[in-house]
C-alpha positions as protocol buffer text, in pm:
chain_id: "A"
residue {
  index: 1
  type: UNK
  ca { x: 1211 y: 9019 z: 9994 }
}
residue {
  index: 2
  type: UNK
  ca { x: 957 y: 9237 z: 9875 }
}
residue {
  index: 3
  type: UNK
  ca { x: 1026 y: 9555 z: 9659 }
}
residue {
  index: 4
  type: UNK
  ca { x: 1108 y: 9854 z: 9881 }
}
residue {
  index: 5
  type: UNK
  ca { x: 1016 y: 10191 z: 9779 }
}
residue {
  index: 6
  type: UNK
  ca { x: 1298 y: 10504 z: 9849 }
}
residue {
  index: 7
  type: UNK
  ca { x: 1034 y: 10612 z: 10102 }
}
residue {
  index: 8
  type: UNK
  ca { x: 1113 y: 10253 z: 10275 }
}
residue {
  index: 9
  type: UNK
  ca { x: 1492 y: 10269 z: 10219 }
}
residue {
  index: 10
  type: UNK
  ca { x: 1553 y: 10569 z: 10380 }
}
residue {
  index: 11
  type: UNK
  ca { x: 1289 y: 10605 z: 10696 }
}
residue {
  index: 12
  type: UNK
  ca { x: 1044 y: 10872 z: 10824 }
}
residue {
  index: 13
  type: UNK
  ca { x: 1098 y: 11211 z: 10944 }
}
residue {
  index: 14
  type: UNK
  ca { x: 1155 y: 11551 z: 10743 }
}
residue {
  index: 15
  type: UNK
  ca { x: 1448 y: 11497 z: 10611 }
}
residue {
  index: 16
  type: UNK
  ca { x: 1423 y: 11129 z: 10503 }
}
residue {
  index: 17
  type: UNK
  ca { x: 1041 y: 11233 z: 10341 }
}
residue {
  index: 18
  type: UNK
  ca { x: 1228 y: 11547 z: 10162 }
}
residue {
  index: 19
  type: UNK
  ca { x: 1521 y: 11257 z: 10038 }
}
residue {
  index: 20
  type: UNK
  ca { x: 1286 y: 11021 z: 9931 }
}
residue {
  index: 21
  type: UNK
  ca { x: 1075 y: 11251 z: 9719 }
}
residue {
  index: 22
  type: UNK
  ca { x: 1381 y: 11376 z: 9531 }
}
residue {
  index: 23
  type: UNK
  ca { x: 1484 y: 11028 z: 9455 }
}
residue {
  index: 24
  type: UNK
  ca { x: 1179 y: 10882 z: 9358 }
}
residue {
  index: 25
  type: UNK
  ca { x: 1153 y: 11168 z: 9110 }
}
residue {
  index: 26
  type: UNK
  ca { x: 1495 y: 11121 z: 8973 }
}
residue {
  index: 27
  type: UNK
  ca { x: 1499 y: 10718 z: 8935 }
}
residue {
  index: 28
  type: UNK
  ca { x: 1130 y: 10730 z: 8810 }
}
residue {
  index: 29
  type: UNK
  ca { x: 972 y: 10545 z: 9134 }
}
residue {
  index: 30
  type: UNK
  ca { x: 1131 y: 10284 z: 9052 }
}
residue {
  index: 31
  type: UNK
  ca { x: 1200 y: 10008 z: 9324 }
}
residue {
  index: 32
  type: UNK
  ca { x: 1475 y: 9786 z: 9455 }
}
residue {
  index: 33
  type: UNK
  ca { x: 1534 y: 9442 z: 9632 }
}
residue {
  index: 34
  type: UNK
  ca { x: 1794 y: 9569 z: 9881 }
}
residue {
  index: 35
  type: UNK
  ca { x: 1784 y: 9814 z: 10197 }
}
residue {
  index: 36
  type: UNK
  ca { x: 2011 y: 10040 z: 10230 }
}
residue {
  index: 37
  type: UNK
  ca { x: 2120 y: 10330 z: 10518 }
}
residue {
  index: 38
  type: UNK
  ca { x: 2093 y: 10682 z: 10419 }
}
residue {
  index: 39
  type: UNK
  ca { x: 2326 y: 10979 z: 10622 }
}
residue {
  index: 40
  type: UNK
  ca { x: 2076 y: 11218 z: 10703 }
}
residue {
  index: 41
  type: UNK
  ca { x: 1996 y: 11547 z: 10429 }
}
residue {
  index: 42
  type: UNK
  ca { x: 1899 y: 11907 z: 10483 }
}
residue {
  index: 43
  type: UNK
  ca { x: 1587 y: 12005 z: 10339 }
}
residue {
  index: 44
  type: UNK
  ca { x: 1573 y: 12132 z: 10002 }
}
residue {
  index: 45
  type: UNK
  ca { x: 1518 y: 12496 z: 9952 }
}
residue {
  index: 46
  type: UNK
  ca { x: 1204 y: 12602 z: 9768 }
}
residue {
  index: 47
  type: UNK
  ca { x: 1400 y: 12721 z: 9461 }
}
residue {
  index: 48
  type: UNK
  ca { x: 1440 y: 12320 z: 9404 }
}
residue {
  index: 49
  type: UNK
  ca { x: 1168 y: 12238 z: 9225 }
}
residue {
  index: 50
  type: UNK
  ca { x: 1246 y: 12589 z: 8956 }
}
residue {
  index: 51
  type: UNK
  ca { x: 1528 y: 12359 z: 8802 }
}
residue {
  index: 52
  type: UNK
  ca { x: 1519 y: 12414 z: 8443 }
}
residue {
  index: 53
  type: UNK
  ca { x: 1818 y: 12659 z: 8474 }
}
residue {
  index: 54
  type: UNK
  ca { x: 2051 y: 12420 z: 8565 }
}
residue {
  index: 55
  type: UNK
  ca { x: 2092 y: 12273 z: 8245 }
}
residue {
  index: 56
  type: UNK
  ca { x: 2388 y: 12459 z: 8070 }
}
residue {
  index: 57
  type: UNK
  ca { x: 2538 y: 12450 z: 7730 }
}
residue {
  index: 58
  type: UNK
  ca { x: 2625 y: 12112 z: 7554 }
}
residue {
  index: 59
  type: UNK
  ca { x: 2314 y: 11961 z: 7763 }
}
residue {
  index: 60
  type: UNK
  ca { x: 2183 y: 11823 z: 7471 }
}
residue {
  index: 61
  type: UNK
  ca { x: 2547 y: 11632 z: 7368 }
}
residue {
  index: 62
  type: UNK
  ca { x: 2566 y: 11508 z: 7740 }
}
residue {
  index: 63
  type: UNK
  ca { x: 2208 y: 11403 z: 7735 }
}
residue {
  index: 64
  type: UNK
  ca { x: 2310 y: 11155 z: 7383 }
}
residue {
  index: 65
  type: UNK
  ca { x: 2621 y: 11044 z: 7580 }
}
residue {
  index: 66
  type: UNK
  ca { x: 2422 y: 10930 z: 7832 }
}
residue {
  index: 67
  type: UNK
  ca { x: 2139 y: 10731 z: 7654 }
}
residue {
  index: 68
  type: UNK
  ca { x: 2429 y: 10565 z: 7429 }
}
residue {
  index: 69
  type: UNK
  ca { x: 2685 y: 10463 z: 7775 }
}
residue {
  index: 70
  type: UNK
  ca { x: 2426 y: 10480 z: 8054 }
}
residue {
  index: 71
  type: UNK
  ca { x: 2648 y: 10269 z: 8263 }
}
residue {
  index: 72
  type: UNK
  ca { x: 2991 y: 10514 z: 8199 }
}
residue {
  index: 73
  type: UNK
  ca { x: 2792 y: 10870 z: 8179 }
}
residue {
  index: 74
  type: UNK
  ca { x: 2583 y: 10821 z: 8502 }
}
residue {
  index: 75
  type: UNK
  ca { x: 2372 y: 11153 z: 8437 }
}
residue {
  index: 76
  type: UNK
  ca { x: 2131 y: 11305 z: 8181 }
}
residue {
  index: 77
  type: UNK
  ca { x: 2278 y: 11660 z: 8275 }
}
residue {
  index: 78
  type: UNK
  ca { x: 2660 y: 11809 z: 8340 }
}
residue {
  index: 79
  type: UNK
  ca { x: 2680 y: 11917 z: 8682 }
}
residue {
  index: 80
  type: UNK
  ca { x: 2593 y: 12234 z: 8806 }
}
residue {
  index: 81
  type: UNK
  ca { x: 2859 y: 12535 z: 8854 }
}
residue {
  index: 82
  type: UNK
  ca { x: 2741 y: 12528 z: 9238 }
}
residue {
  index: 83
  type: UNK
  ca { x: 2856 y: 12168 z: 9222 }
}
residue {
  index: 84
  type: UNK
  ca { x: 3212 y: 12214 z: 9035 }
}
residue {
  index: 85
  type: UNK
  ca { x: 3272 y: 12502 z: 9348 }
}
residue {
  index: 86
  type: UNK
  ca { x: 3197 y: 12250 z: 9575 }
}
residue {
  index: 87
  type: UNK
  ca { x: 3378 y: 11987 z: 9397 }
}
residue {
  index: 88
  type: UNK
  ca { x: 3725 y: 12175 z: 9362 }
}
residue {
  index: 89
  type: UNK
  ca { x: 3694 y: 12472 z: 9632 }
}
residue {
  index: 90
  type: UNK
  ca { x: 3792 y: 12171 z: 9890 }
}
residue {
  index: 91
  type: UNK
  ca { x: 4156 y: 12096 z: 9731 }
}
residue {
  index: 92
  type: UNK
  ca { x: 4494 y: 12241 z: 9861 }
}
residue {
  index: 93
  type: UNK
  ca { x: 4571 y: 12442 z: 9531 }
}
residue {
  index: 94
  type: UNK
  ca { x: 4888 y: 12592 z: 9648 }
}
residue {
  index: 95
  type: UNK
  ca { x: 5071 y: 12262 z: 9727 }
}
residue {
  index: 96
  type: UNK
  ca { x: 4856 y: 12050 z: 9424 }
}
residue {
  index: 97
  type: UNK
  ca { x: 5155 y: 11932 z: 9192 }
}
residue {
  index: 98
  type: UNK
  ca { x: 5018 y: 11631 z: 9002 }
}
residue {
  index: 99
  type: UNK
  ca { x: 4704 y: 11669 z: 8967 }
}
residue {
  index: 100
  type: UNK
  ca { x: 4407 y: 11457 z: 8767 }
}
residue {
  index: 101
  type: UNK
  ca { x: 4050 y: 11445 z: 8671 }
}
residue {
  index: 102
  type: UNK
  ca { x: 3858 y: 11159 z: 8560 }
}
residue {
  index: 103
  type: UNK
  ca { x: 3567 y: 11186 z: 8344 }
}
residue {
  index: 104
  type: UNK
  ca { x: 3552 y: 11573 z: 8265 }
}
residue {
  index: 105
  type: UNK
  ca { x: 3240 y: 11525 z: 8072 }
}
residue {
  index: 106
  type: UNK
  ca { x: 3177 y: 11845 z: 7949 }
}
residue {
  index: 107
  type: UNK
  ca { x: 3430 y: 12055 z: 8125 }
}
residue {
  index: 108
  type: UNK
  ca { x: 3245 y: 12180 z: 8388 }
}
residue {
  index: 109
  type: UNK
  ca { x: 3517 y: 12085 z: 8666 }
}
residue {
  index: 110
  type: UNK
  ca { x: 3790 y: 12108 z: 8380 }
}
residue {
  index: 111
  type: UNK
  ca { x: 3728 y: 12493 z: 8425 }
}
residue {
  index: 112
  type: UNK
  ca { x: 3760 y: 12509 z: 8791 }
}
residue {
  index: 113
  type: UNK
  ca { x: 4080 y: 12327 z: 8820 }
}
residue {
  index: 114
  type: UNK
  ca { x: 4237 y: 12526 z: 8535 }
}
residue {
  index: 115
  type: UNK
  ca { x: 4168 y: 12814 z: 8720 }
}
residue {
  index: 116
  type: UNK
  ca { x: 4265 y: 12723 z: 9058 }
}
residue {
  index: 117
  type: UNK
  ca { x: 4571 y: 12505 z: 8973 }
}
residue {
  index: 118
  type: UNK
  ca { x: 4977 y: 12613 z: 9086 }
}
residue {
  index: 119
  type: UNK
  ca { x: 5162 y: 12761 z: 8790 }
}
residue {
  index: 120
  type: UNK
  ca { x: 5426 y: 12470 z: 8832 }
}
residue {
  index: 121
  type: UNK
  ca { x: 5135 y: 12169 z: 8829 }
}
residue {
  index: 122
  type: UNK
  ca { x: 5095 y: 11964 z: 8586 }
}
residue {
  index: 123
  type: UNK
  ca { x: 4747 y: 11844 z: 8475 }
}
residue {
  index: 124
  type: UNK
  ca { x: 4564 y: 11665 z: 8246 }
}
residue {
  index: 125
  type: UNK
  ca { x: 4186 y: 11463 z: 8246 }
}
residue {
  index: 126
  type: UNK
  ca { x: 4091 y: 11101 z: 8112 }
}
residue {
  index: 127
  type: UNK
  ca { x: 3792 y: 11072 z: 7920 }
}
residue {
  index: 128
  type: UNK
  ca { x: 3667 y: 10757 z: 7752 }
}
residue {
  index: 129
  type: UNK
  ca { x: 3368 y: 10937 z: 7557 }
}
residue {
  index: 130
  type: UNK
  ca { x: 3512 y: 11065 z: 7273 }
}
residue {
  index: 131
  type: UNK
  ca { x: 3232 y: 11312 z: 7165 }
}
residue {
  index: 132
  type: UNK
  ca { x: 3276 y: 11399 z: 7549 }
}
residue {
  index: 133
  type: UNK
  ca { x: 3670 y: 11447 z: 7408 }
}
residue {
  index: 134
  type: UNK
  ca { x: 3588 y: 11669 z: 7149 }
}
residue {
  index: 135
  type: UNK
  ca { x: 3399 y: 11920 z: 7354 }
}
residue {
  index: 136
  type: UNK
  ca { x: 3633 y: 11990 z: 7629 }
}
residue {
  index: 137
  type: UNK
  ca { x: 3908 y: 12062 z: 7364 }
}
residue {
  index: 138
  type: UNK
  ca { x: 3703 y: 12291 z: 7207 }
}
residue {
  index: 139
  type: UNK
  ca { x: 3564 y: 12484 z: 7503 }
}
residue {
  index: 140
  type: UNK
  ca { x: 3957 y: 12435 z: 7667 }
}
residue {
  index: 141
  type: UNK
  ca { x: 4198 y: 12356 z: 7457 }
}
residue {
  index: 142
  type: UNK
  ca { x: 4527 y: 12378 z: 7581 }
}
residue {
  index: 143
  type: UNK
  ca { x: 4419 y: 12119 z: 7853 }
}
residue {
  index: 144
  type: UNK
  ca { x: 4511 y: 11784 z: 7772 }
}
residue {
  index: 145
  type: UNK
  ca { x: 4267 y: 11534 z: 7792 }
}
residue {
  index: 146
  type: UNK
  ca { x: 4319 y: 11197 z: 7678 }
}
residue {
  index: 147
  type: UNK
  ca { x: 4071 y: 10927 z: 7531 }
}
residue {
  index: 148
  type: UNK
  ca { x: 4134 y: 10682 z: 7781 }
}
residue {
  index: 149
  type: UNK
  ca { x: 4026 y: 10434 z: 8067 }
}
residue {
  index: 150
  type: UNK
  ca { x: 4101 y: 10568 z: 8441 }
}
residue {
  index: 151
  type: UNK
  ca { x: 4248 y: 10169 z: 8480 }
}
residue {
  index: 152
  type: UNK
  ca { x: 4535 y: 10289 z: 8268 }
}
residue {
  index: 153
  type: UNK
  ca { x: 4621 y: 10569 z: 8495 }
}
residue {
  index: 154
  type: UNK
  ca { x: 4975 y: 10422 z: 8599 }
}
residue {
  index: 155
  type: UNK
  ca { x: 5039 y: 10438 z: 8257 }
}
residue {
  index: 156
  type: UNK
  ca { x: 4921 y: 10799 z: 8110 }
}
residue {
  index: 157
  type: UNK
  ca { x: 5110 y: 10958 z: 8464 }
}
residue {
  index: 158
  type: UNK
  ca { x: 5417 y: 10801 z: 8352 }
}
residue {
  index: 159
  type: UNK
  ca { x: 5384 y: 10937 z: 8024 }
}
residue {
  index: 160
  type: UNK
  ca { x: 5398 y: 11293 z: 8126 }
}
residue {
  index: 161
  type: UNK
  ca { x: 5629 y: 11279 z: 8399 }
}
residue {
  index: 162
  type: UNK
  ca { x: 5408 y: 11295 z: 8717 }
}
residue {
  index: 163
  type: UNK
  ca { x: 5559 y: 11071 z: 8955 }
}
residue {
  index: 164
  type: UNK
  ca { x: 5267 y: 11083 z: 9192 }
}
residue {
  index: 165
  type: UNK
  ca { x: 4962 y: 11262 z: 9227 }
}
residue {
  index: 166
  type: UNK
  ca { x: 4820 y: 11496 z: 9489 }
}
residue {
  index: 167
  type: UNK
  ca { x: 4481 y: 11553 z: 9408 }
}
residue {
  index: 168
  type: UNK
  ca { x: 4198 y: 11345 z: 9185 }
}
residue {
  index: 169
  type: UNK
  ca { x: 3851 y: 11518 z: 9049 }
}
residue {
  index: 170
  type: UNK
  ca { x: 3619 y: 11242 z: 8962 }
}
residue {
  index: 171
  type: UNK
  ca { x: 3299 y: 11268 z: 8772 }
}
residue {
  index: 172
  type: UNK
  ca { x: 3274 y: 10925 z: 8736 }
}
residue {
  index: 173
  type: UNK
  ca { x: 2930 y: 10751 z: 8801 }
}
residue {
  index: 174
  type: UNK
  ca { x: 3010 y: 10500 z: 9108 }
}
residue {
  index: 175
  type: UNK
  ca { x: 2716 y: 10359 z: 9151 }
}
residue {
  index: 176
  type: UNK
  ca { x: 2620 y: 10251 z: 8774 }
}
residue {
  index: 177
  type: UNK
  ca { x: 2966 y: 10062 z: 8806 }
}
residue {
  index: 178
  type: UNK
  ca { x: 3002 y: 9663 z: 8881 }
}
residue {
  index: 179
  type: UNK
  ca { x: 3225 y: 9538 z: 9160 }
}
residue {
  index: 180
  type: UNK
  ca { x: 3547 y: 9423 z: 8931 }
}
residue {
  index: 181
  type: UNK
  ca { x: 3519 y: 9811 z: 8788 }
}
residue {
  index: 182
  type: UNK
  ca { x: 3528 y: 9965 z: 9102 }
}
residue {
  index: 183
  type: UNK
  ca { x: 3779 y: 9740 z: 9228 }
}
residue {
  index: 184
  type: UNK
  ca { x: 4007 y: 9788 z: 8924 }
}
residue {
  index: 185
  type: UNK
  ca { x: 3991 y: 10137 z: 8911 }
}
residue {
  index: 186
  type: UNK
  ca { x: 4045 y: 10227 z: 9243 }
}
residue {
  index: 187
  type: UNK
  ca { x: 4357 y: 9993 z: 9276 }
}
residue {
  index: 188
  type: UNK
  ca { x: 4484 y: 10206 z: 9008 }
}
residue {
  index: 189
  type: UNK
  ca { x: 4427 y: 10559 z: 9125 }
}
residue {
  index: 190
  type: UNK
  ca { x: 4564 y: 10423 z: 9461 }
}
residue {
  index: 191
  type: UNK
  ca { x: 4934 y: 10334 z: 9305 }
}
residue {
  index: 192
  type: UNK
  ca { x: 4907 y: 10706 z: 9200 }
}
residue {
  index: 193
  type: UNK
  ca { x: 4806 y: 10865 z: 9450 }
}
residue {
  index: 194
  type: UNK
  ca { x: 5039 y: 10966 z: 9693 }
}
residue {
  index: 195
  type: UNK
  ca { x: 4974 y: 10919 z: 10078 }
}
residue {
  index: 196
  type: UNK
  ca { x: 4788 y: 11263 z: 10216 }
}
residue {
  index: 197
  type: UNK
  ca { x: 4662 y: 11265 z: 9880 }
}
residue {
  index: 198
  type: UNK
  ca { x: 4325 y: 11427 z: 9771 }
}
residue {
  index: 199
  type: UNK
  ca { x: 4044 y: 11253 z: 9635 }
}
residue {
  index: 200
  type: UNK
  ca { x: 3671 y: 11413 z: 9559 }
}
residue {
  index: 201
  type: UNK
  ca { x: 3393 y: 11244 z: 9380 }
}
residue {
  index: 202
  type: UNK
  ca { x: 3013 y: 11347 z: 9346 }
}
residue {
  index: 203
  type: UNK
  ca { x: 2711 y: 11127 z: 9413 }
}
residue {
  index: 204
  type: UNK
  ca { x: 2350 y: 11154 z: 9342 }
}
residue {
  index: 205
  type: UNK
  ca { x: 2121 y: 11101 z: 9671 }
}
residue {
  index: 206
  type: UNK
  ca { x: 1942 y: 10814 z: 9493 }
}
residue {
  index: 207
  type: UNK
  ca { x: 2233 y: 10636 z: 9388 }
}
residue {
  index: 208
  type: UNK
  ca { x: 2274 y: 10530 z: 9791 }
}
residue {
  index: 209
  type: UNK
  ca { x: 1957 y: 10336 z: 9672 }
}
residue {
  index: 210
  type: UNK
  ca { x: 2168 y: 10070 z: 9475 }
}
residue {
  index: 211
  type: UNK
  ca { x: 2371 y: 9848 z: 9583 }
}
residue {
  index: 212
  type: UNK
  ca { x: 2693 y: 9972 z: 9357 }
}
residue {
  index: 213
  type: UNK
  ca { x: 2648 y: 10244 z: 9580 }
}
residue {
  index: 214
  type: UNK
  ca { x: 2658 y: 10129 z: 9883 }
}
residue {
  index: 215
  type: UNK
  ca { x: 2943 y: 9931 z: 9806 }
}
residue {
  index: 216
  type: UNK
  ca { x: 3163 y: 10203 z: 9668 }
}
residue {
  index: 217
  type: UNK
  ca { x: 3073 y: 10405 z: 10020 }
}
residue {
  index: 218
  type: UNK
  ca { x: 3218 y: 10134 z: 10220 }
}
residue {
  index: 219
  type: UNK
  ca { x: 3507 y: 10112 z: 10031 }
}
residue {
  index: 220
  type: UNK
  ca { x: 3577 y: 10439 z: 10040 }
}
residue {
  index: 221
  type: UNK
  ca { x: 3658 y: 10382 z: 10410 }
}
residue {
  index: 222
  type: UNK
  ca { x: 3887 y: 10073 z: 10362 }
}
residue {
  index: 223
  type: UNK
  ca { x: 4096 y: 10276 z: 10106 }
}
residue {
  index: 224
  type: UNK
  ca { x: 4147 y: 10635 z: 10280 }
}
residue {
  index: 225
  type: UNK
  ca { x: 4223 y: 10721 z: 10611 }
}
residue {
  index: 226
  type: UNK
  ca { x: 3956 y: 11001 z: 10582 }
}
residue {
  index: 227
  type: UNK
  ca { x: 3625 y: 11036 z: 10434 }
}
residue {
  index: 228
  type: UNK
  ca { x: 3394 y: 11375 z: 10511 }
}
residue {
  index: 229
  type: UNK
  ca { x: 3091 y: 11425 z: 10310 }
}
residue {
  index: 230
  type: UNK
  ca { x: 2968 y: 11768 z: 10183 }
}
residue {
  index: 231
  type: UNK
  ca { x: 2641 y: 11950 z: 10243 }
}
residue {
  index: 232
  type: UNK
  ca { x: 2388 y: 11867 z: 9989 }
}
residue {
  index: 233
  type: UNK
  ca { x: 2402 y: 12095 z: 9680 }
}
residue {
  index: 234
  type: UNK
  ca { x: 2047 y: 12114 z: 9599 }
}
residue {
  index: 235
  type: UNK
  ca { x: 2107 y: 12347 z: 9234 }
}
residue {
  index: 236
  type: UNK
  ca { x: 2228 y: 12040 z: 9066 }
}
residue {
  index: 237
  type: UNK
  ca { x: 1993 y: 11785 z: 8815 }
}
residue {
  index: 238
  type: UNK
  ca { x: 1997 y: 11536 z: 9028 }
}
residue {
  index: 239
  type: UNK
  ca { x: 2092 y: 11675 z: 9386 }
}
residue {
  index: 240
  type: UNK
  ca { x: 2433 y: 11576 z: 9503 }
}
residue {
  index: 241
  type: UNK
  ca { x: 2693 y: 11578 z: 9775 }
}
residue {
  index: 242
  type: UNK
  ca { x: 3058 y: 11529 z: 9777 }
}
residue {
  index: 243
  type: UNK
  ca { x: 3303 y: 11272 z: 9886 }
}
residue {
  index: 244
  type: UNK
  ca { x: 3603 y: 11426 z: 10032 }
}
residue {
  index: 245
  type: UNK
  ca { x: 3885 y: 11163 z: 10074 }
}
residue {
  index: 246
  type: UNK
  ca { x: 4234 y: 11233 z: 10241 }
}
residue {
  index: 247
  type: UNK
  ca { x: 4486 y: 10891 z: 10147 }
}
């Protein structure tokens, strides 16, 4: 099959021609093998292309995480704050118990759910960066964030007492992960993760583009009983959406 552009992946029409541009810009035109179905996007507002605000503090750390662990950062920015509201604003705060992130990165999330968790929750985040580590304890450090794989999450909730868990923030980058990975990980969150349970992750528009993820969309909807899908939040480096997943 011949090389497909992300003009060819994801059709005609304004929204597809407004999709493609941003992800042809992100992944550097470059091309895949595979097609691939798109869920239609709004259009991006004309702020979009003014983007050098979005890059916060500790861009420059997140930037050497990346180009070390390509395949376990994902990005070459930390999300956006309009992203974090987007990510955590969803959750049901007031009956949250158990609750825990994977791959804070930075923080940015970390901050959110700090703010908006239950007085009687208990919390903590897995990282497996460990320069990633080091900057979330600084910036928030009576949050406890561990050094560890998100496979070993069994493990690190029986270790502090959290019999099962209502609600996961992931930062983790789907799509740069193989099949086993994906499988493996998500086996684990789902012996954790209680049924009704709350699950949101963040993808990049061109990451539909690969086949990683595309496969981590469909199995989204063999492993929850509901899967809803944000609007588009354009002030992020690259633009995103959220998966919203009710076990």
């Amino acid at each position: 099959m011949a090389p497909r552009s992300a003009a060819a992946l994801l059709g005609t029409g304004r929204h597809a021609a407004a999709a493609s541009a941003v992800a042809e810009e992100a992944m550097g035109s470059y091309h895949f093998g595979s097609s691939c179905e798109a869920r239609p996007l709004d259009a991006p507002p004309p702020f979009f292309k003014q983007r050098t605000d979005l890059l916060g503090n500790n861009s420059l750390q997140f930037v050497k995480s990346f180009l070390r662990q390509p395949g376990a950062v994902g990005a070459i920015a930390p999300s956006s704050e309009q992203l974090a509201q987007t990510m955590v604003g969803w959750f049901d705060w007031e009956s949250a118990r158990g609750v825990v992130e994977y791959g804070p990165g930075t923080g940015v999330f970390t901050k959110h759910v700090v703010q908006k968790l239950h007085p009687d929750a208990k919390f903590f985040a897995i990282e497996r960066d460990p320069e990633l580590v080091a900057i979330v304890q600084q910036k928030l450090p009576d949050v406890d964030v561990v050094e560890e794989s998100v496979a070993n999450v069994v493990a690190l909730c029986q270790a502090r007492g959290i019999e099962q868990v209502d609600a996961i923030v992931c930062g983790l980058p789907w799509a740069s992960f193989p099949d086993t990975l994906q499988r493996e990980c998500i086996d684990a969150m789902m012996q954790v993760l209680r049924p009704g349970g709350q699950f949101a992750t963040f993808a990049y528009w061109q990451g539909l583009l690969l086949p990683a993820g595309q496969r981590f969309k469909r199995r989204l909807g063999d492993y929850f009983s509901t899967v809803e899908y944000s609007p588009t939040v354009w002030r992020n480096l690259p633009p995103a959406f959220v998966y919203r997943c009710t076990r």
